[in-house]
Amino acid sequence: MRILSIETSCDETAISIIEAIGDFPTATYQILGNALFSQIEIHKEFGGVFPMVAKREHAKTLVPMLEQAFTEAELLENNPTELDHNENKEITSFLEREEGLAQSLLDFLHTHELSEIDLIAVTSGPGLEPALWVGISFAKALAVILKCPVVPVNHMEGHILAALYNVVEDNTLASIAFPAIALLISGGHTELVLMKGWAQYEKIGETRDDAVGEAFDKVARLMGLSYPGGPEIGRRASEARTAGLPLYKDKLPRPMIGTDDCDFSFSGLKTAVRYAIDNRKMTEDEKNALARDFEEAVTEVLLKKTTKAIDNFDAQTLIIGGGVSANIFIRRSFETELLRTHPDVEIYLPHRNLSTDNSIMIALAGHAEMANGRTGGALTLLKADGNRSL
Ligand code: KG4
Ligand code: ZN
């Protein structure tokens, strides 16, 4: 089965074409084409992502990404696509709210023909609703052209499957032991999810305020670093470790570390950082030290709550997904700590290229949804759901 996948939930515009050989979860997934445009440089100017700016950029970038993915996959012909009057009308009406997108798609189709796709998988949530809608509308228009069904995918399921996808060796999903715990840490979410089997998700803990990635980004902003701050905090923290810098000030708090649940809270930690900075102009060393102190506080809380979840449910497997799983210190800390305290628990982390948002993970989740018989119904009923939950 050939899957075309689309991701536009935040600030990455991504389209992939994946060939799934076999059935979920034992299929082999060949990446035929993969195009991704990060809007980070555009959002840097504003210090964060404004949904309407993201939406406009997705609308501008989707057709170039489509062309790149199909070209890589060698599934693009230089013939005009033949569309009848009704198809033309449907495409235009699905894209009527997405500025310029209907015209750029129709222009592209005047000279190009796309072929041989069996399923379209598109992120329907969670995420920024205006941004999600662009991807959904585009998926509907492509379904008219490619004459195939569309399956709406949960972005967080994508992050889970990305962690299990072995893109280096055999292009399959790991065959994991259940129950499994998934720790999802991204810009918008921080959750612990219990999986008793494939595609069975039960949220057992979440943040009560800021998500981990959001906390990284806000703390970076307090230190005067540019958006998104997560990677920069990680870089500076590791410099502080190499240089053996002392604590920036007092030890930072570990919010909710001792509570008897699997929930998190990070806004108090961010406030503690704000007080520690106290509007002072910081030296580079001080910024590095504070970045490290913050990273350590976050990691300790994540570790504590995740091992509690593993113990509570006697989990055999730990999966870590979401953009913050790109953080080297968090990755290493989980690997070494878990090996020490839970040597029987197998840990899965995404390949670093698949940690942050991408459309490969959306294709994997689309295949999983199909296996569960959840192909989307009528195109007109497909909707974005910014708060979609696992
Ligand atoms: O999953 P993702 O790409 O988008 C969402 O679904 O939200 O996650 C983005 C988040 C941002 O907050 C970003 O700062 C954070 O992941 N992030 C990192 C690192 N790379 C990305 N946080 C800490 N260390 C990193 N290396
Ligand atoms: Zn994400």
PDB file of N, CA and C and ligand atoms in Angstrom, residues 155 159 186-188 213-214 216-217 228 230-231 322-324 326-327 356-357, ligand 1:
ATOM      1  N   HIS A 155      -1.734  13.225  15.730  1.00  0.00           N
ATOM      2  CA  HIS A 155      -0.320  13.617  15.714  1.00  0.00           C
ATOM      3  C   HIS A 155       0.487  12.894  16.805  1.00  0.00           C
ATOM      4  N   HIS A 159       3.905  10.487  16.879  1.00  0.00           N
ATOM      5  CA  HIS A 159       5.141  10.586  17.670  1.00  0.00           C
ATOM      6  C   HIS A 159       5.495   9.240  18.316  1.00  0.00           C
ATOM      7  N   SER A 186       6.406  17.303  23.843  1.00  0.00           N
ATOM      8  CA  SER A 186       6.515  18.144  22.651  1.00  0.00           C
ATOM      9  C   SER A 186       6.263  19.594  23.034  1.00  0.00           C
ATOM     10  N   GLY A 187       6.087  20.430  22.013  1.00  0.00           N
ATOM     11  CA  GLY A 187       5.860  21.845  22.279  1.00  0.00           C
ATOM     12  C   GLY A 187       4.494  22.104  22.890  1.00  0.00           C
ATOM     13  N   GLY A 188       3.538  21.262  22.558  1.00  0.00           N
ATOM     14  CA  GLY A 188       2.176  21.490  23.044  1.00  0.00           C
ATOM     15  C   GLY A 188       1.705  20.466  24.064  1.00  0.00           C
ATOM     16  N   GLY A 213       8.230  21.237  26.136  1.00  0.00           N
ATOM     17  CA  GLY A 213       8.831  22.022  25.054  1.00  0.00           C
ATOM     18  C   GLY A 213       8.527  23.504  25.218  1.00  0.00           C
ATOM     19  N   GLU A 214       7.299  23.776  25.645  1.00  0.00           N
ATOM     20  CA  GLU A 214       6.877  25.156  25.879  1.00  0.00           C
ATOM     21  C   GLU A 214       7.755  25.773  26.975  1.00  0.00           C
ATOM     22  N   PHE A 216      10.835  24.876  27.792  1.00  0.00           N
ATOM     23  CA  PHE A 216      12.161  25.116  27.197  1.00  0.00           C
ATOM     24  C   PHE A 216      12.136  26.439  26.403  1.00  0.00           C
ATOM     25  N   ASP A 217      11.088  26.594  25.580  1.00  0.00           N
ATOM     26  CA  ASP A 217      11.019  27.776  24.724  1.00  0.00           C
ATOM     27  C   ASP A 217      10.857  29.060  25.540  1.00  0.00           C
ATOM     28  N   PRO A 228      13.024  28.409  18.147  1.00  0.00           N
ATOM     29  CA  PRO A 228      12.559  27.707  19.353  1.00  0.00           C
ATOM     30  C   PRO A 228      13.754  27.469  20.275  1.00  0.00           C
ATOM     31  N   GLY A 230      14.374  25.304  22.659  1.00  0.00           N
ATOM     32  CA  GLY A 230      14.756  23.966  23.125  1.00  0.00           C
ATOM     33  C   GLY A 230      16.151  23.546  22.696  1.00  0.00           C
ATOM     34  N   PRO A 231      16.426  23.530  21.384  1.00  0.00           N
ATOM     35  CA  PRO A 231      17.744  23.071  20.938  1.00  0.00           C
ATOM     36  C   PRO A 231      18.883  23.931  21.494  1.00  0.00           C
ATOM     37  N   GLY A 322       8.078  12.882  20.652  1.00  0.00           N
ATOM     38  CA  GLY A 322       7.827  14.326  20.661  1.00  0.00           C
ATOM     39  C   GLY A 322       9.127  15.098  20.523  1.00  0.00           C
ATOM     40  N   GLY A 323       9.019  16.351  20.101  1.00  0.00           N
ATOM     41  CA  GLY A 323      10.187  17.172  19.769  1.00  0.00           C
ATOM     42  C   GLY A 323      11.268  17.208  20.833  1.00  0.00           C
ATOM     43  N   VAL A 324      10.880  17.231  22.109  1.00  0.00           N
ATOM     44  CA  VAL A 324      11.878  17.338  23.176  1.00  0.00           C
ATOM     45  C   VAL A 324      12.704  16.050  23.291  1.00  0.00           C
ATOM     46  N   ALA A 326      14.454  14.982  21.202  1.00  0.00           N
ATOM     47  CA  ALA A 326      15.715  15.229  20.494  1.00  0.00           C
ATOM     48  C   ALA A 326      16.800  15.664  21.475  1.00  0.00           C
ATOM     49  N   ASN A 327      16.398  16.027  22.677  1.00  0.00           N
ATOM     50  CA  ASN A 327      17.362  16.541  23.667  1.00  0.00           C
ATOM     51  C   ASN A 327      18.328  15.437  24.125  1.00  0.00           C
ATOM     52  N   THR A 356      11.377  15.560  15.994  1.00  0.00           N
ATOM     53  CA  THR A 356      10.482  16.704  15.814  1.00  0.00           C
ATOM     54  C   THR A 356       9.489  16.377  14.697  1.00  0.00           C
ATOM     55  N   ASP A 357       8.555  17.308  14.491  1.00  0.00           N
ATOM     56  CA  ASP A 357       7.446  17.014  13.590  1.00  0.00           C
ATOM     57  C   ASP A 357       7.911  16.643  12.181  1.00  0.00           C
TER      58      ASP A 357
HETATM   59  O1  KG4 B   1       6.941  17.637  18.474  1.00  0.00           O
HETATM   60  P1  KG4 B   1       7.408  18.982  18.070  1.00  0.00           P
HETATM   61  O2  KG4 B   1       8.313  19.110  16.888  1.00  0.00           O
HETATM   62  O3  KG4 B   1       6.173  19.912  17.798  1.00  0.00           O
HETATM   63  C1  KG4 B   1       5.000  19.794  18.533  1.00  0.00           C
HETATM   64  O4  KG4 B   1       4.222  18.852  18.240  1.00  0.00           O
HETATM   65  O5  KG4 B   1       4.847  20.613  19.467  1.00  0.00           O
HETATM   66  O6  KG4 B   1       8.103  19.637  19.357  1.00  0.00           O
HETATM   67  C2  KG4 B   1       8.631  20.941  19.312  1.00  0.00           C
HETATM   68  C3  KG4 B   1       9.244  21.264  20.657  1.00  0.00           C
HETATM   69  C4  KG4 B   1       9.675  22.722  20.795  1.00  0.00           C
HETATM   70  O7  KG4 B   1       9.188  23.233  22.020  1.00  0.00           O
HETATM   71  C5  KG4 B   1      11.184  22.652  20.801  1.00  0.00           C
HETATM   72  O8  KG4 B   1      11.810  23.669  21.550  1.00  0.00           O
HETATM   73  C6  KG4 B   1      11.422  21.301  21.416  1.00  0.00           C
HETATM   74  O9  KG4 B   1      10.429  20.472  20.859  1.00  0.00           O
HETATM   75  N1  KG4 B   1      12.758  20.773  21.098  1.00  0.00           N
HETATM   76  C7  KG4 B   1      13.723  20.557  22.018  1.00  0.00           C
HETATM   77  C8  KG4 B   1      14.861  20.112  21.311  1.00  0.00           C
HETATM   78  N2  KG4 B   1      14.543  20.052  19.978  1.00  0.00           N
HETATM   79  C9  KG4 B   1      13.250  20.457  19.880  1.00  0.00           C
HETATM   80  N3  KG4 B   1      13.716  20.712  23.357  1.00  0.00           N
HETATM   81  C10 KG4 B   1      14.840  20.421  24.016  1.00  0.00           C
HETATM   82  N4  KG4 B   1      15.978  19.991  23.427  1.00  0.00           N
HETATM   83  C11 KG4 B   1      16.032  19.816  22.082  1.00  0.00           C
HETATM   84  N5  KG4 B   1      17.149  19.391  21.502  1.00  0.00           N
END
